[in-house]
Amino acid sequence: MTDLIELLREGLPAEAVLTDPDVTGAYAHDMASFCEAGAPAVVVLPRTVEQVRHVCRTATALRVPVVPQGARTGLSGAANASDGCIVLSLVKMDRILEINPVDRIAVVEPGVINADLSRAVLEKGLYYPPDPSSWEQCTIGGNIGTASGGLCCVKYGVTAEYVLGLDVVLADGRLLRTGRRTAKGVAGYDLTRLFVGSEGSLGIVVGAVLALKPAPPEQLVLAAEFPSTTSACDAICRIMERGHTPALLELMDRTSVRAVNTMGNMGLPESTEALLMAAFDTPDPAADLAAVAELCTAAGATEVVPAEDAAESDMLLQARRMTLPALEAVKGVTMIDDVCVPRSRLAEMIDGTAAIAAKYGLTVGVVAHAGDGNTHPTVCFDASDPDESRRARESFDEIMALGLELGGTITGEHGVGVLKREWLARELGPVGVELQRGIKQVFDPLGLLNPGKLF
Amino acid sequence: MTDLIELLREGLPAEAVLTDPDVTGAYAHDMASFCEAGAPAVVVLPRTVEQVRHVCRTATALRVPVVPQGARTGLSGAANASDGCIVLSLVKMDRILEINPVDRIAVVEPGVINADLSRAVLEKGLYYPPDPSSWEQCTIGGNIGTASGGLCCVKYGVTAEYVLGLDVVLADGRLLRTGRRTAKGVAGYDLTRLFVGSEGSLGIVVGAVLALKPAPPEQLVLAAEFPSTTSACDAICRIMERGHTPALLELMDRTSVRAVNTMGNMGLPESTEALLMAAFDTPDPAADLAAVAELCTAAGATEVVPAEDAAESDMLLQARRMTLPALEAVKGVTMIDDVCVPRSRLAEMIDGTAAIAAKYGLTVGVVAHAGDGNTHPTVCFDASDPDESRRARESFDEIMALGLELGGTITGEHGVGVLKREWLARELGPVGVELQRGIKQVFDPLGLLNPGKLF
């Protein structure tokens, strides 16, 4: 242990090596606070690629596990420490190195905060779409590690689609450059994409070339109330079937709506069973919203209210973004599922979730990136009640089983982490698991990077 | 040998096993006819996944290499046979199994022809964007193997972005399912993306779930004449910098224009040094074309002609699509580079190519997916002249070196194949090569799949 700290200090400034347990303890876990987490031996906060290489070389020399971290806003425990590990926090590597409007790329360090990048590129007329709910806190490195999504994915896709190239420090300290800064490129196997969503288990991302889009026109939002989730899902299917391209298409069930009203006094309509929000950032969003309003009414909406301006639109989105904290406030703790199903199966997924909640006598609020079929059934429970905690975990698992049954995945955008580790093999099957373990072995033969996550 | 054929016949109908050397010889190579190619021992044409598994099991049992093939329209020799191999042609597995407008996916077998799929989904109001020039012949499996691009990539991206999930037969005959049929999903490493562009070296793709887009409005094309490639490239940078999203943005140099006129009597303007074509499939393409026309004029265009209707637009695109055969007709054979550079470096790339052509005393026509920075410098040569053939190869290589120098890649969309094999390590670097070889080893430990390609 003394060896470890001494060796780390040889290549890091004093303030970049934290050993006080009161301080390092704060780095033990991400937002999935109830997931198991160990006590780190040390937390390091490098500012340069060379310092990260030093950390990895030291870890390899002493066979100490390394757990990379961004802002720890993840929801699956993927950034949770293991006992005696080096927590490698990349938040101090937070420079935006380049924004190029002709090539439509940004070159960034991993600790850049998502919203900071979004604002910086917007000043140049550009747009970095991925927008996880934690965008004011979360880092680009963390977004890459978990392959984060957000509200805009239904039109713009997830983080993976915006990562063109990476600089990666391997477990043994070697430097790897993957991908490119060009719009296209197919030379060799796509290692870039392999790192996206790998939860720090293959290497440490120390730089990224990101693709940007032109900034779209300001979006306009519509809210529609439905007498049942089935009719709301029917509207979603009609909207997508007709070829509309909403910039977001979100669903909140009654439980979520009530929780938000309780927390934020937002004045959302409590009598509704399902609230649908659609937005367009097209040249004529009002016309698109009118067409969608018609489809909502045809599907049974009892009330359809297009926002009149950007301020009203923002209010609606603010209410939507408040859902997870609002549901957390119901019982103190939540376990958030992230099941994504084909959107044609969305109604079955939501109805099935309600049945599971009833079976276990629990409150499960559902908020969904409905246009993507990506649901977040949020199990509310009192962590101090062992029986309720057990029922919470069982219902959480049963919701994943239902997702797989409906042709879906256990995680649309939050990642596997600790929370869904047992479920990964069920989704991938034995051949997939064997190959994925083989890949882990190629990149990290000593198994030092984020052990206990993924493979 | 007798053993091989007998064993293959145990799991394949008689007509699916071809051994006549006159017949099998026709399967020896793709469109890069001058690249080295061996003589296959046998060609098999399976119709089912089970038959493909039988072929792979047999190959593994007897340690015989397997070279998978689609329509052999590739331009890099990636489908070329090796001596004594089994050519595994997937063209008979050509069923479209599902088109789902709500989920916006298609499920297909690998032998489906790109244009057949495009037409089938269009009937349901959907759009499968990837459109390689060979789209009337090439197969989806081949597109996946080479990660093909096309004209529309500048707006819609390459094949990789449309592959959600795959069914793959591994070298030993085991079946692997990767990915998903959902819009999002991040469970485990992205094996799907690893197969895209792997040139059949990791497994045999026997099924694919493809993402579809809503069919866009009909596109309208504009042609602009420039007095120099520099001014044309300047226009391209301005168009992209201003946030336009053309559905294609193509450049033909003077050599290409003249070759097309010679072959097709197309009446393109021969006095121009560079012809730029831009298209929009937006709600108001005429307005977008007018804005782009203004930028072209500001950059020095001498003539800007928007097509008045779809028929005129089609004529222009037909001329563009004729470029490669027209350049081939100049000297009989061509070697087609596929260098992609950041679009801000496009002018340097094209000027540098002209200098290389002059240095070697060769005709090199340049056609480019200019919006992507993806150039196709096409070296025209007489293959019966050894000195000219040598100069052709040297200039072809020097063009790749220039691309790498400018921060580009040796291949934007055609793949590595045999043609650029020597160059792959230069682009990837030693660490990248070692890791990629490790991946190959995980998937194909006996090295039976498409040996001599990639790794």
CSV table of N, CA and C in Angstrom, one decimal, chain B residues 58-137:
chain,number,residue,atom,x,y,z
B,58,THR,N,-17.3,-28.2,-41.6
B,58,THR,CA,-16.5,-29.0,-42.5
B,58,THR,C,-15.2,-28.4,-42.7
B,59,ALA,N,-15.2,-27.1,-42.9
B,59,ALA,CA,-13.9,-26.3,-43.1
B,59,ALA,C,-13.0,-26.4,-41.9
B,60,THR,N,-13.6,-26.4,-40.7
B,60,THR,CA,-12.8,-26.5,-39.5
B,60,THR,C,-12.3,-27.9,-39.3
B,61,ALA,N,-13.1,-28.9,-39.6
B,61,ALA,CA,-12.7,-30.3,-39.5
B,61,ALA,C,-11.5,-30.5,-40.3
B,62,LEU,N,-11.5,-30.0,-41.6
B,62,LEU,CA,-10.5,-30.3,-42.5
B,62,LEU,C,-9.4,-29.2,-42.6
B,63,ARG,N,-9.6,-28.1,-41.8
B,63,ARG,CA,-8.7,-27.0,-41.9
B,63,ARG,C,-8.6,-26.4,-43.2
B,64,VAL,N,-9.7,-26.2,-43.9
B,64,VAL,CA,-9.7,-25.5,-45.2
B,64,VAL,C,-10.2,-24.1,-45.1
B,65,PRO,N,-9.5,-23.1,-45.7
B,65,PRO,CA,-9.9,-21.7,-45.6
B,65,PRO,C,-11.3,-21.5,-46.3
B,66,VAL,N,-12.0,-20.5,-45.7
B,66,VAL,CA,-13.3,-20.2,-46.3
B,66,VAL,C,-13.3,-18.7,-46.7
B,67,VAL,N,-13.7,-18.4,-47.9
B,67,VAL,CA,-13.7,-17.0,-48.4
B,67,VAL,C,-15.2,-16.7,-48.7
B,68,PRO,N,-15.8,-15.9,-47.8
B,68,PRO,CA,-17.2,-15.5,-48.0
B,68,PRO,C,-17.3,-14.5,-49.2
B,69,GLN,N,-18.4,-14.6,-49.9
B,69,GLN,CA,-18.6,-13.6,-51.0
B,69,GLN,C,-20.1,-13.2,-51.1
B,70,GLY,N,-20.3,-12.0,-51.5
B,70,GLY,CA,-21.6,-11.5,-52.0
B,70,GLY,C,-21.6,-11.5,-53.5
B,71,ALA,N,-21.9,-10.3,-54.0
B,71,ALA,CA,-22.0,-10.2,-55.5
B,71,ALA,C,-20.6,-9.9,-56.1
B,72,ARG,N,-19.5,-9.8,-55.4
B,72,ARG,CA,-18.2,-9.6,-55.9
B,72,ARG,C,-18.1,-8.3,-56.6
B,73,THR,N,-18.8,-7.2,-56.1
B,73,THR,CA,-18.7,-5.9,-56.7
B,73,THR,C,-17.7,-5.1,-55.9
B,74,GLY,N,-17.0,-5.6,-54.9
B,74,GLY,CA,-16.0,-4.9,-54.1
B,74,GLY,C,-14.9,-4.4,-55.0
B,75,LEU,N,-14.2,-3.4,-54.5
B,75,LEU,CA,-13.2,-2.7,-55.3
B,75,LEU,C,-11.8,-2.9,-54.7
B,76,SER,N,-11.6,-3.8,-53.7
B,76,SER,CA,-10.3,-3.9,-53.0
B,76,SER,C,-9.8,-5.3,-53.0
B,77,GLY,N,-10.5,-6.3,-53.6
B,77,GLY,CA,-10.1,-7.7,-53.6
B,77,GLY,C,-10.4,-8.4,-52.3
B,78,ALA,N,-11.2,-7.8,-51.5
B,78,ALA,CA,-11.5,-8.5,-50.2
B,78,ALA,C,-12.3,-9.8,-50.3
B,79,ALA,N,-12.9,-10.0,-51.5
B,79,ALA,CA,-13.6,-11.3,-51.7
B,79,ALA,C,-12.8,-12.2,-52.6
B,80,ASN,N,-11.6,-11.9,-52.9
B,80,ASN,CA,-10.7,-12.7,-53.7
B,80,ASN,C,-10.4,-14.1,-53.1
B,81,ALA,N,-10.5,-15.1,-53.9
B,81,ALA,CA,-10.3,-16.5,-53.4
B,81,ALA,C,-8.8,-16.7,-53.0
B,82,SER,N,-8.5,-17.6,-52.1
B,82,SER,CA,-7.2,-18.1,-51.9
B,82,SER,C,-7.1,-19.5,-52.5
B,83,ASP,N,-5.9,-20.0,-52.8
B,83,ASP,CA,-5.8,-21.3,-53.4
B,83,ASP,C,-6.3,-22.4,-52.5
B,84,GLY,N,-7.2,-23.2,-53.1
B,84,GLY,CA,-7.7,-24.4,-52.4
B,84,GLY,C,-8.8,-24.1,-51.4
B,85,CYS,N,-9.3,-22.8,-51.4
B,85,CYS,CA,-10.3,-22.4,-50.4
B,85,CYS,C,-11.7,-22.9,-50.8
B,86,ILE,N,-12.6,-22.8,-49.8
B,86,ILE,CA,-14.0,-22.9,-50.1
B,86,ILE,C,-14.5,-21.5,-50.3
B,87,VAL,N,-15.1,-21.2,-51.5
B,87,VAL,CA,-15.7,-19.9,-51.7
B,87,VAL,C,-17.2,-20.1,-51.2
B,88,LEU,N,-17.5,-19.3,-50.2
B,88,LEU,CA,-18.9,-19.4,-49.6
B,88,LEU,C,-19.7,-18.3,-50.1
B,89,SER,N,-20.4,-18.5,-51.2
B,89,SER,CA,-21.2,-17.4,-51.8
B,89,SER,C,-22.6,-17.4,-51.1
B,90,LEU,N,-23.0,-16.2,-50.7
B,90,LEU,CA,-24.3,-16.1,-49.9
B,90,LEU,C,-25.4,-15.5,-50.8
B,91,VAL,N,-25.2,-15.5,-52.1
B,91,VAL,CA,-26.2,-14.8,-52.9
B,91,VAL,C,-27.5,-15.5,-53.0
B,92,LYS,N,-27.6,-16.8,-52.7
B,92,LYS,CA,-28.9,-17.5,-52.7
B,92,LYS,C,-29.7,-17.3,-51.4
B,93,MET,N,-29.0,-16.8,-50.4
B,93,MET,CA,-29.8,-16.5,-49.2
B,93,MET,C,-30.3,-15.0,-49.3
B,94,ASP,N,-31.4,-14.9,-50.1
B,94,ASP,CA,-31.7,-13.5,-50.6
B,94,ASP,C,-33.1,-13.1,-50.2
B,95,ARG,N,-33.6,-13.6,-49.0
B,95,ARG,CA,-35.0,-13.3,-48.7
B,95,ARG,C,-35.0,-12.1,-47.7
B,96,ILE,N,-36.0,-11.2,-48.0
B,96,ILE,CA,-36.3,-10.1,-47.0
B,96,ILE,C,-37.4,-10.7,-46.1
B,97,LEU,N,-37.0,-10.9,-44.8
B,97,LEU,CA,-37.9,-11.6,-43.9
B,97,LEU,C,-38.9,-10.8,-43.3
B,98,GLU,N,-38.7,-9.5,-43.2
B,98,GLU,CA,-39.6,-8.6,-42.4
B,98,GLU,C,-39.3,-7.2,-42.8
B,99,ILE,N,-40.4,-6.4,-42.9
B,99,ILE,CA,-40.2,-4.9,-43.0
B,99,ILE,C,-41.2,-4.4,-42.0
B,100,ASN,N,-40.8,-3.6,-41.0
B,100,ASN,CA,-41.7,-3.2,-40.0
B,100,ASN,C,-41.7,-1.7,-39.9
B,101,PRO,N,-42.8,-1.0,-40.4
B,101,PRO,CA,-42.8,0.4,-40.4
B,101,PRO,C,-42.9,1.1,-39.0
B,102,VAL,N,-43.4,0.4,-38.0
B,102,VAL,CA,-43.5,1.0,-36.7
B,102,VAL,C,-42.1,1.0,-36.0
B,103,ASP,N,-41.5,-0.2,-36.1
B,103,ASP,CA,-40.2,-0.3,-35.5
B,103,ASP,C,-39.1,0.3,-36.4
B,104,ARG,N,-39.5,0.6,-37.7
B,104,ARG,CA,-38.5,1.1,-38.7
B,104,ARG,C,-37.3,0.2,-38.8
B,105,ILE,N,-37.6,-1.1,-39.0
B,105,ILE,CA,-36.5,-2.1,-39.2
B,105,ILE,C,-36.8,-3.0,-40.4
B,106,ALA,N,-35.8,-3.6,-41.0
B,106,ALA,CA,-35.9,-4.7,-41.9
B,106,ALA,C,-35.1,-5.8,-41.4
B,107,VAL,N,-35.6,-7.0,-41.6
B,107,VAL,CA,-34.8,-8.2,-41.2
B,107,VAL,C,-34.5,-9.0,-42.5
B,108,VAL,N,-33.2,-9.2,-42.8
B,108,VAL,CA,-32.9,-9.7,-44.2
B,108,VAL,C,-31.9,-10.8,-44.1
B,109,GLU,N,-31.8,-11.6,-45.1
B,109,GLU,CA,-30.7,-12.5,-45.3
B,109,GLU,C,-29.6,-11.8,-46.0
B,110,PRO,N,-28.4,-12.3,-46.0
B,110,PRO,CA,-27.2,-11.5,-46.5
B,110,PRO,C,-27.2,-11.3,-48.0
B,111,GLY,N,-27.9,-12.2,-48.8
B,111,GLY,CA,-27.8,-12.1,-50.2
B,111,GLY,C,-28.8,-11.2,-50.9
B,112,VAL,N,-29.6,-10.5,-50.1
B,112,VAL,CA,-30.5,-9.5,-50.6
B,112,VAL,C,-29.7,-8.4,-51.3
B,113,ILE,N,-30.2,-8.1,-52.5
B,113,ILE,CA,-29.5,-7.0,-53.3
B,113,ILE,C,-30.0,-5.6,-52.7
B,114,ASN,N,-29.0,-4.8,-52.6
B,114,ASN,CA,-29.2,-3.4,-52.0
B,114,ASN,C,-30.4,-2.7,-52.6
B,115,ALA,N,-30.5,-2.7,-53.9
B,115,ALA,CA,-31.6,-1.9,-54.6
B,115,ALA,C,-32.9,-2.6,-54.4
B,116,ASP,N,-32.9,-4.0,-54.3
B,116,ASP,CA,-34.1,-4.7,-54.1
B,116,ASP,C,-34.7,-4.3,-52.7
B,117,LEU,N,-33.8,-4.2,-51.7
B,117,LEU,CA,-34.3,-3.8,-50.4
B,117,LEU,C,-34.8,-2.4,-50.4
B,118,SER,N,-34.0,-1.5,-51.1
B,118,SER,CA,-34.4,-0.1,-51.1
B,118,SER,C,-35.8,0.1,-51.7
B,119,ARG,N,-36.1,-0.7,-52.8
B,119,ARG,CA,-37.4,-0.6,-53.4
B,119,ARG,C,-38.5,-1.2,-52.6
B,120,ALA,N,-38.2,-2.3,-51.9
B,120,ALA,CA,-39.2,-2.9,-51.1
B,120,ALA,C,-39.6,-2.1,-49.9
B,121,VAL,N,-38.6,-1.4,-49.3
B,121,VAL,CA,-39.0,-0.6,-48.1
B,121,VAL,C,-39.6,0.7,-48.5
B,122,LEU,N,-39.3,1.2,-49.7
B,122,LEU,CA,-39.9,2.4,-50.2
B,122,LEU,C,-41.4,2.2,-50.4
B,123,GLU,N,-41.8,1.0,-50.8
B,123,GLU,CA,-43.2,0.7,-51.0
B,123,GLU,C,-44.0,0.9,-49.7
B,124,LYS,N,-43.3,0.8,-48.6
B,124,LYS,CA,-43.9,1.0,-47.3
B,124,LYS,C,-43.6,2.4,-46.7
B,125,GLY,N,-43.1,3.3,-47.5
B,125,GLY,CA,-42.8,4.7,-47.1
B,125,GLY,C,-41.5,4.8,-46.3
B,126,LEU,N,-40.6,3.8,-46.5
B,126,LEU,CA,-39.4,3.8,-45.7
B,126,LEU,C,-38.2,3.9,-46.6
B,127,TYR,N,-37.0,4.1,-46.0
B,127,TYR,CA,-35.8,4.4,-46.8
B,127,TYR,C,-34.6,3.7,-46.2
B,128,TYR,N,-33.9,2.9,-47.0
B,128,TYR,CA,-32.6,2.3,-46.5
B,128,TYR,C,-31.5,3.1,-47.2
B,129,PRO,N,-30.9,4.0,-46.5
B,129,PRO,CA,-30.0,5.0,-47.2
B,129,PRO,C,-28.7,4.5,-47.9
B,130,PRO,N,-28.0,3.5,-47.3
B,130,PRO,CA,-26.7,3.2,-47.9
B,130,PRO,C,-26.8,2.9,-49.4
B,131,ASP,N,-26.1,3.6,-50.3
B,131,ASP,CA,-26.3,3.5,-51.7
B,131,ASP,C,-25.0,3.4,-52.5
B,132,PRO,N,-24.2,2.3,-52.3
B,132,PRO,CA,-23.0,2.2,-53.1
B,132,PRO,C,-23.3,2.3,-54.6
B,133,SER,N,-22.3,2.7,-55.4
B,133,SER,CA,-22.6,2.9,-56.8
B,133,SER,C,-23.1,1.6,-57.4
B,134,SER,N,-22.7,0.4,-56.8
B,134,SER,CA,-23.1,-0.9,-57.4
B,134,SER,C,-24.4,-1.4,-56.8
B,135,TRP,N,-25.2,-0.4,-56.3
B,135,TRP,CA,-26.4,-0.9,-55.6
B,135,TRP,C,-27.4,-1.8,-56.3
B,136,GLU,N,-27.3,-1.8,-57.6
B,136,GLU,CA,-28.2,-2.7,-58.4
B,136,GLU,C,-27.7,-4.1,-58.4
B,137,GLN,N,-26.4,-4.3,-58.0
B,137,GLN,CA,-25.8,-5.6,-58.0
B,137,GLN,C,-25.4,-6.1,-56.6
